[in-house]
PDB file of C-alpha atoms in Angstrom:
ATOM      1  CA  UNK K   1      25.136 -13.186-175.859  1.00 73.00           C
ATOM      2  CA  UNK K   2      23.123 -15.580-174.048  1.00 80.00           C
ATOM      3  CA  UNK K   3      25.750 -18.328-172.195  1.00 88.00           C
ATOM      4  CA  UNK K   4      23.218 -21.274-172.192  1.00 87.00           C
ATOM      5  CA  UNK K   5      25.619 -22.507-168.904  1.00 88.00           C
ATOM      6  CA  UNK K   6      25.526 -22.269-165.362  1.00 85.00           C
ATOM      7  CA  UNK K   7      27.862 -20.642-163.330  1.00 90.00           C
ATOM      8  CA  UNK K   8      29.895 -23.873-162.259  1.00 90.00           C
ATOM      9  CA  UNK K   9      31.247 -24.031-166.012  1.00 91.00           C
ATOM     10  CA  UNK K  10      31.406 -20.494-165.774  1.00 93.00           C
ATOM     11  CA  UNK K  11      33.513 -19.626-162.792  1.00 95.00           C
ATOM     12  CA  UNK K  12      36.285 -21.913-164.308  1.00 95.00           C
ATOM     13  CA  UNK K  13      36.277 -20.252-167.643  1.00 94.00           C
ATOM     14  CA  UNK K  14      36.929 -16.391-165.860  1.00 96.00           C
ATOM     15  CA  UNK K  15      39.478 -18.341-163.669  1.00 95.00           C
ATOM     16  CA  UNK K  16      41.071 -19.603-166.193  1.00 96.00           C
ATOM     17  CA  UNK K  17      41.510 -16.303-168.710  1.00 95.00           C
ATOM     18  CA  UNK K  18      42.090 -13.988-165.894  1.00 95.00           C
ATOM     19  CA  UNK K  19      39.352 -11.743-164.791  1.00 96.00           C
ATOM     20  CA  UNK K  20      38.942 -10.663-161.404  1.00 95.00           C
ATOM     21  CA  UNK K  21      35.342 -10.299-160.802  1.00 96.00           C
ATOM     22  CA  UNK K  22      31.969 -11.627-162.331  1.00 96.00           C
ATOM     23  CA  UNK K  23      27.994 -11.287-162.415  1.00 95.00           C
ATOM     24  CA  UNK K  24      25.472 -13.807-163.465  1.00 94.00           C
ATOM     25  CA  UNK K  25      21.729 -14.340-164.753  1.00 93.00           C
ATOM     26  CA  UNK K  26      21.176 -18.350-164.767  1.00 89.00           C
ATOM     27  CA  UNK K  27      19.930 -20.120-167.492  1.00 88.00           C
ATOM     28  CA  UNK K  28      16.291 -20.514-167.975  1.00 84.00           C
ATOM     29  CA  UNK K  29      16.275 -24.435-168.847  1.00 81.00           C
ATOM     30  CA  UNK K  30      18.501 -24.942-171.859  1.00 78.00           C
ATOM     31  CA  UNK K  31      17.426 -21.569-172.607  1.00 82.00           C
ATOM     32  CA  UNK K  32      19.316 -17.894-171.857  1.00 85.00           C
ATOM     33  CA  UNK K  33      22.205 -16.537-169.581  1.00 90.00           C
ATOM     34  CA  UNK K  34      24.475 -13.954-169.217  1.00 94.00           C
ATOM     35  CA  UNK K  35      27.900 -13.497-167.717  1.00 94.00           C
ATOM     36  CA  UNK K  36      29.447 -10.173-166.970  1.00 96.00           C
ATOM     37  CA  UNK K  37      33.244 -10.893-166.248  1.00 96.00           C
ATOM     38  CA  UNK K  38      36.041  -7.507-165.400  1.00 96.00           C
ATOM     39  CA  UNK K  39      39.466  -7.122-163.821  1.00 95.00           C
ATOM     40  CA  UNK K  40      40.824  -4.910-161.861  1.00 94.00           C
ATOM     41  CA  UNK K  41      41.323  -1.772-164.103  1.00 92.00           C
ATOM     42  CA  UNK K  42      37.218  -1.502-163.338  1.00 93.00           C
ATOM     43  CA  UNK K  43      34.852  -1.167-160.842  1.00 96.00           C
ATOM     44  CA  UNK K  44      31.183  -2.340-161.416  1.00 97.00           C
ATOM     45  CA  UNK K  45      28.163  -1.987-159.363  1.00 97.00           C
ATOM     46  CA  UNK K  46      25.631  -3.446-160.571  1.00 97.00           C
ATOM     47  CA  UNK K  47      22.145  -1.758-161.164  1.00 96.00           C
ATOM     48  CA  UNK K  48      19.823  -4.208-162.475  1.00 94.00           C
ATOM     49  CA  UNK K  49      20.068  -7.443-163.858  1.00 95.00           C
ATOM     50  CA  UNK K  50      17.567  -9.179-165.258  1.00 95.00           C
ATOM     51  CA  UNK K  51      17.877 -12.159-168.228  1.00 94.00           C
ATOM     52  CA  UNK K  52      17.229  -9.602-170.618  1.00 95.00           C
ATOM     53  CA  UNK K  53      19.622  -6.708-168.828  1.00 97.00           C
ATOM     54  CA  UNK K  54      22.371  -6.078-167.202  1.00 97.00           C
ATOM     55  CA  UNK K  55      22.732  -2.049-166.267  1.00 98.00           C
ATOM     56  CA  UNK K  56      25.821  -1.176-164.669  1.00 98.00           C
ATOM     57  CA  UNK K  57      27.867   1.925-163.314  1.00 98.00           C
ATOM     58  CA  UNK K  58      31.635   1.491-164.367  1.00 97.00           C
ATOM     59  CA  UNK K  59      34.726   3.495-162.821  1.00 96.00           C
ATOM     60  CA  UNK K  60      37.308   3.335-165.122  1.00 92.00           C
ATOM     61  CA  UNK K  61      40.362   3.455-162.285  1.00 90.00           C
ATOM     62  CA  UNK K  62      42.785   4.887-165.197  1.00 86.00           C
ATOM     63  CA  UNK K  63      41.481   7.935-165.996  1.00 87.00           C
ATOM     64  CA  UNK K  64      38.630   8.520-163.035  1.00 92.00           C
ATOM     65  CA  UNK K  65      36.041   8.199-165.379  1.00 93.00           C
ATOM     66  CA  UNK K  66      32.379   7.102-164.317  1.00 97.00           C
ATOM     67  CA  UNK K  67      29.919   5.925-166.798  1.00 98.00           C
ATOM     68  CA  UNK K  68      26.876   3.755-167.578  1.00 98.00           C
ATOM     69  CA  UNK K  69      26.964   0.275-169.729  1.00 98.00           C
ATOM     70  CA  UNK K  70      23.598  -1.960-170.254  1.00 98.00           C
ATOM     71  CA  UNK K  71      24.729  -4.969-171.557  1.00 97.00           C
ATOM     72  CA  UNK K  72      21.696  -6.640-173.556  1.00 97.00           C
ATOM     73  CA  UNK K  73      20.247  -9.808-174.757  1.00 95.00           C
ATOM     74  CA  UNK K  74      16.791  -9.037-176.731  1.00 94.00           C
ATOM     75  CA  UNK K  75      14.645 -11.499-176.482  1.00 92.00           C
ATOM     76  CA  UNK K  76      13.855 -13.833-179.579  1.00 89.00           C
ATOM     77  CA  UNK K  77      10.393 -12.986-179.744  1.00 90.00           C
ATOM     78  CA  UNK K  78       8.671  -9.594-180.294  1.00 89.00           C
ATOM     79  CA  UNK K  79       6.638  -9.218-177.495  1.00 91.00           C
ATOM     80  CA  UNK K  80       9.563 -10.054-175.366  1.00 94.00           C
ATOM     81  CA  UNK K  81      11.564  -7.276-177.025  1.00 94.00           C
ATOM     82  CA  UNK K  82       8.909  -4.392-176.629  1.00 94.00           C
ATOM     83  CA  UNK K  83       9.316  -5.683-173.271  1.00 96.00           C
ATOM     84  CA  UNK K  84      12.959  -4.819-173.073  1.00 97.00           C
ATOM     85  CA  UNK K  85      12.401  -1.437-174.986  1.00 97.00           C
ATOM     86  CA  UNK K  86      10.431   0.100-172.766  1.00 97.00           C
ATOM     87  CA  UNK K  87      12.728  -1.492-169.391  1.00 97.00           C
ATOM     88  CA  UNK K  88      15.120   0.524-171.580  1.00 98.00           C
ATOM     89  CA  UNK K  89      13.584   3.734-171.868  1.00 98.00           C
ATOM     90  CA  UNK K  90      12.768   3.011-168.185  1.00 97.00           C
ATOM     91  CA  UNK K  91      16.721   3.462-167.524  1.00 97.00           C
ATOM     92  CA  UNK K  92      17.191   6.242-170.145  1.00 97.00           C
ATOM     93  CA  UNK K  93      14.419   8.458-168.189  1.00 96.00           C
ATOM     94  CA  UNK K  94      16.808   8.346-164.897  1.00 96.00           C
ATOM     95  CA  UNK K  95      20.682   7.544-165.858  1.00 97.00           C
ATOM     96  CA  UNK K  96      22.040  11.059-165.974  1.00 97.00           C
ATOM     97  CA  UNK K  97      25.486   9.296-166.907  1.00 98.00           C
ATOM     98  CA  UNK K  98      27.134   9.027-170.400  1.00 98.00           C
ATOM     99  CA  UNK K  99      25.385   5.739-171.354  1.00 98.00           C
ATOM    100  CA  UNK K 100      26.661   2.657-173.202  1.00 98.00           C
ATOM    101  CA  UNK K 101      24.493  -0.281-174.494  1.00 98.00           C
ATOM    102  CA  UNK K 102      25.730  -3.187-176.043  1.00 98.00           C
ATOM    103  CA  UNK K 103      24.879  -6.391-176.988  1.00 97.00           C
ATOM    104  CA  UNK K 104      22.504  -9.227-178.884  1.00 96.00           C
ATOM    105  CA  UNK K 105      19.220  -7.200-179.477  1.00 97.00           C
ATOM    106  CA  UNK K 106      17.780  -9.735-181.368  1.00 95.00           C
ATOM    107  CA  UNK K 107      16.448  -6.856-184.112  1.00 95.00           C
ATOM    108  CA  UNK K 108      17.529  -5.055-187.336  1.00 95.00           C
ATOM    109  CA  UNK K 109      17.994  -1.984-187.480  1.00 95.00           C
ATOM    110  CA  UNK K 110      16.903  -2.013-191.029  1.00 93.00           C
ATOM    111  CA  UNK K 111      16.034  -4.142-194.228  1.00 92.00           C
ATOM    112  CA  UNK K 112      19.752  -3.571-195.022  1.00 93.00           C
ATOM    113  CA  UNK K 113      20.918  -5.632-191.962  1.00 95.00           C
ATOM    114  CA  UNK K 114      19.334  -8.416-193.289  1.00 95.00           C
ATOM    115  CA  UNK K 115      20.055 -10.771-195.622  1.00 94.00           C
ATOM    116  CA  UNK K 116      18.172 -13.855-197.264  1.00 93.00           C
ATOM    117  CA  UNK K 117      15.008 -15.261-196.219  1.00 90.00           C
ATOM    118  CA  UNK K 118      12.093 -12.928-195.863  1.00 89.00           C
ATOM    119  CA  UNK K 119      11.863  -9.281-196.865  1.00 86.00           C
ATOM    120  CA  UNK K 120      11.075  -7.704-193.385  1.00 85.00           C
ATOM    121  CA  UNK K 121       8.463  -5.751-192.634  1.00 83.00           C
ATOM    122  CA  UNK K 122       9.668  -2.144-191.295  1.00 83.00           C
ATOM    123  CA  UNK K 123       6.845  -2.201-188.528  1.00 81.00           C
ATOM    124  CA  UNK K 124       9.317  -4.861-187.064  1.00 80.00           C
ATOM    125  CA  UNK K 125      12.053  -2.390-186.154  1.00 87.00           C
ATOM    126  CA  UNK K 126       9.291   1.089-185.853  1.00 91.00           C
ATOM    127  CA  UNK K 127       9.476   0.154-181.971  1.00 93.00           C
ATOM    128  CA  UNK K 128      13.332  -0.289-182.061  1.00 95.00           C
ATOM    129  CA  UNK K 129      14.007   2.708-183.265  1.00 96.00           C
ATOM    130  CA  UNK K 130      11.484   4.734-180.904  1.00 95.00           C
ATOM    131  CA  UNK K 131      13.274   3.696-177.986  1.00 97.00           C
ATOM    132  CA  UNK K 132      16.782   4.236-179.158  1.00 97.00           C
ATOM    133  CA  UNK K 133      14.984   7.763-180.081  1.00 96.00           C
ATOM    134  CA  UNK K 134      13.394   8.210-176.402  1.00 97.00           C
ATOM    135  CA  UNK K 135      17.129   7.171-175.163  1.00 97.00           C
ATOM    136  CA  UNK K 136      18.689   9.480-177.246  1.00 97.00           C
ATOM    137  CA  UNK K 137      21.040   6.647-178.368  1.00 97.00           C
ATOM    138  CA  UNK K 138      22.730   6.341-181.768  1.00 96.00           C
ATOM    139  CA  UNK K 139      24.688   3.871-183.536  1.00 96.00           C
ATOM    140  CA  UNK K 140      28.291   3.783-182.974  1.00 95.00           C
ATOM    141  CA  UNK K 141      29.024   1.633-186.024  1.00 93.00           C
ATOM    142  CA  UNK K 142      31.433  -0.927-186.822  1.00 95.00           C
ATOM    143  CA  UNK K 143      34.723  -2.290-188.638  1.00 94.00           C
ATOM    144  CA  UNK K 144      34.676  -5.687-189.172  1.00 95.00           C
ATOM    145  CA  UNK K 145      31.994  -7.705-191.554  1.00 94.00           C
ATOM    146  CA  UNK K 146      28.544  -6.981-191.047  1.00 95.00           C
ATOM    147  CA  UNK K 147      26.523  -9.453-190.076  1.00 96.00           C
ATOM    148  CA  UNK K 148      26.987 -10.681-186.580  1.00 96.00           C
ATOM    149  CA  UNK K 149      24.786 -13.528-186.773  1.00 95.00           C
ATOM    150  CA  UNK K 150      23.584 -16.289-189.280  1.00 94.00           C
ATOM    151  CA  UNK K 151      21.595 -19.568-189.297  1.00 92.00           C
ATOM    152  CA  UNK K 152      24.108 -21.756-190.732  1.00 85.00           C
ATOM    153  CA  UNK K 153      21.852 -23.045-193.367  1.00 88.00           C
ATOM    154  CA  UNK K 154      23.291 -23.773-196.722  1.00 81.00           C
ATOM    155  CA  UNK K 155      22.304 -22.386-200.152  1.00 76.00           C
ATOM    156  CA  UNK K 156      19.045 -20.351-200.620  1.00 79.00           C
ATOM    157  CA  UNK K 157      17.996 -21.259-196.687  1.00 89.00           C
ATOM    158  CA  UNK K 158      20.897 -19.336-195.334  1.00 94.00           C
ATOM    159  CA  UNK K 159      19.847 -15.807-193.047  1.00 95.00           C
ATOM    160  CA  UNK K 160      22.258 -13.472-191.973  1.00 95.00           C
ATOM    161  CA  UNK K 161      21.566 -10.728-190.072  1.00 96.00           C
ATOM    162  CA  UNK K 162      23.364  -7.644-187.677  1.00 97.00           C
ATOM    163  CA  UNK K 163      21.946  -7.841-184.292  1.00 96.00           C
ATOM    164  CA  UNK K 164      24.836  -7.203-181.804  1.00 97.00           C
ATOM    165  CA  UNK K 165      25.902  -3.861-181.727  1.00 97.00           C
ATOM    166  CA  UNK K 166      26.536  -0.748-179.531  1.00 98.00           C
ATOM    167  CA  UNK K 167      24.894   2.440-178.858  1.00 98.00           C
ATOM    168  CA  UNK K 168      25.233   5.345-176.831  1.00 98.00           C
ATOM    169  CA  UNK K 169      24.011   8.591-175.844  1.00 97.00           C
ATOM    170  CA  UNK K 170      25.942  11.946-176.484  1.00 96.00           C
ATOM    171  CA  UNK K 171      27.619  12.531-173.595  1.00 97.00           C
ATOM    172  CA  UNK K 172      28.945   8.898-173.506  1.00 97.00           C
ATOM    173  CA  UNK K 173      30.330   9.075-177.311  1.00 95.00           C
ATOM    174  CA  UNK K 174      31.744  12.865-176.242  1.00 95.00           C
ATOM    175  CA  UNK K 175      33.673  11.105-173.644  1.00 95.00           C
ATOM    176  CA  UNK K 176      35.095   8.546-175.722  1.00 93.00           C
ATOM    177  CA  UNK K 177      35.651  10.564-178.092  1.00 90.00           C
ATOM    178  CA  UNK K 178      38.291   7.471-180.034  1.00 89.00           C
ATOM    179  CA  UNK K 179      35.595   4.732-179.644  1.00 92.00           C
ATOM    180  CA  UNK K 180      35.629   1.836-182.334  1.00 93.00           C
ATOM    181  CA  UNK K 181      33.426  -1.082-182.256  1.00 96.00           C
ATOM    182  CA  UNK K 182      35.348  -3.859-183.766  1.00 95.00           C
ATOM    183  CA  UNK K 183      33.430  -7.332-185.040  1.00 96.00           C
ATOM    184  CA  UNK K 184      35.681 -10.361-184.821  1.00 95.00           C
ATOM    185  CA  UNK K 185      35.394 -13.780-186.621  1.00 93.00           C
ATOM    186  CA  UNK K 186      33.035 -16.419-185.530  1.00 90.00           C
ATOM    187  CA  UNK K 187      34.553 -19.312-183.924  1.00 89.00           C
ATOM    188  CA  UNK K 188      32.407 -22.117-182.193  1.00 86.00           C
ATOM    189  CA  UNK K 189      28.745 -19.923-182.254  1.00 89.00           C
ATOM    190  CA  UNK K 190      26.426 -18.545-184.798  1.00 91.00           C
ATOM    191  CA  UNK K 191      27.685 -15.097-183.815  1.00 94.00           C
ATOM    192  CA  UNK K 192      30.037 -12.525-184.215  1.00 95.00           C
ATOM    193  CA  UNK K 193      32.078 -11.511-181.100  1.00 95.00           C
ATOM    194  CA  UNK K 194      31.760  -7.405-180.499  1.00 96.00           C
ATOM    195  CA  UNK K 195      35.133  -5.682-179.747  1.00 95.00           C
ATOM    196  CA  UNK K 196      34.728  -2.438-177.716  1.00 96.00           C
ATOM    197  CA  UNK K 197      37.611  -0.214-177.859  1.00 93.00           C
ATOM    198  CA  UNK K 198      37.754   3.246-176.309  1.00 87.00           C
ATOM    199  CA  UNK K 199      41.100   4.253-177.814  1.00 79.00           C
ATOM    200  CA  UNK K 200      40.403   3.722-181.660  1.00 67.00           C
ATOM    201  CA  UNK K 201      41.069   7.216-184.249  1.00 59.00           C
ATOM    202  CA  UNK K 202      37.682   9.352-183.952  1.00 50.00           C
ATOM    203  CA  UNK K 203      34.961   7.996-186.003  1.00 51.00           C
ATOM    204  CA  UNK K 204      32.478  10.331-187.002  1.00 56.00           C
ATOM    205  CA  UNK K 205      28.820   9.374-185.571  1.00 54.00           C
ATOM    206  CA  UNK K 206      25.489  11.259-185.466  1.00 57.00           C
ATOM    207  CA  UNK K 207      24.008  12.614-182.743  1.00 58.00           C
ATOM    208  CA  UNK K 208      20.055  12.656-182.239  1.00 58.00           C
ATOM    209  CA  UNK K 209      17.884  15.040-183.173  1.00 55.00           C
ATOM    210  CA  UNK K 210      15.877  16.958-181.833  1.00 58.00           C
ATOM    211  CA  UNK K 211      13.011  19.420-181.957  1.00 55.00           C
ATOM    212  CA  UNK K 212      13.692  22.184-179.341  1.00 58.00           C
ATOM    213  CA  UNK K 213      10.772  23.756-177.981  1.00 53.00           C
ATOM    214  CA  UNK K 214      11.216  27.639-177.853  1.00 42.00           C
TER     215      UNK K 214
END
């Protein structure tokens, strides 16, 4: 999620709660930011990071294991976000690595995800789900309530929606076989904290489909 805080504030934060090593995007204004905090269990290199973006390569030190995480913040608006779908696809045409992404997308996945306000229009998630098509990503699901974020409006104003979630390609969910993303309470932001753990009991996912060509 976007930090909305420079690095200053930052840096004594991942002091103080124990993490080794950190990346940052600035703030735009009052606007943006990300943080990318890990200890020493990891190492990260980091690909590309943009305010939109983070793509990493992690080596997991415990079990040798080398994989691919974009950590994501979709931009509010939807020109933004097409944006950010096709710098996905970008990566998803090159990273031969199992691939995570997680994150705010700022998007439904569908009319279901939403709730209150407007009925949305399904062209508003068509492009969504073409990339995570092109990327060969699928959902990995969730335990926890469903939506992550709301508006904190009261009565018949109030929005809810699921935007922060995790995807991954096939060879990434084959290798984490035990993977469980876990949504947490809401404390001090209008989102839901994601929980990522690699060790959970199997749950089953789809893979994509696709047409083979003969």
């Amino acid at each position: 999620m976007e930090t909305k805080n420079n690095k200053a504030l930052l840096e004594t934060i991942r002091r103080k709660l124990g993490f080794h090593s950190a990346s940052y995007v600035d703030p735009v204004g009052l606007a943006g930011g990300l943080a990318l905090w890990w200890k020493t269990e990891m190492d990260i290199d980091i690909e590309t990071s943009t305010k939109n973006i983070v793509h990493t390569i992690i080596s997991d030190k415990s079990n040798s294991s080398v994989w691919a995480a974009s950590f994501i913040y979709g931009s509010p608006n939807r020109e933004g976000r097409d944006q950010v779908w096709e710098d996905l696809k970008g990566i998803g045409r090159t990273e031969i690595l199992p691939w995570l992404c997680i994150g705010d997308f700022n998007e439904i996945l569908s009319s279901e995800d939403k709730m209150g306000g407007n009925i949305p229009n399904p062209a508003r998630f068509t492009s969504f789900h073409g990339m995570l098509s092109a990327c060969g990503l699928v959902d990995l699901g969730f335990k926890g309530p469903k939506f992550t974020w709301r508006n904190n409006r009261r009565d018949g104003d109030l929005i809810m929606e699921r935007i922060d979630m995790a995807f991954a390609n096939a060879k990434w969910r084959e290798l984490h076989n035990q993977a469980m993303v876990i949504v947490d309470a809401a404390i001090g932001s209008d989102h839901n904290p994601l929980i990522l753990n690699t060790s959970f009991p199997l749950q089953k996912v789809g893979k994509p489909f696709r047409f083979e060509s003969f």
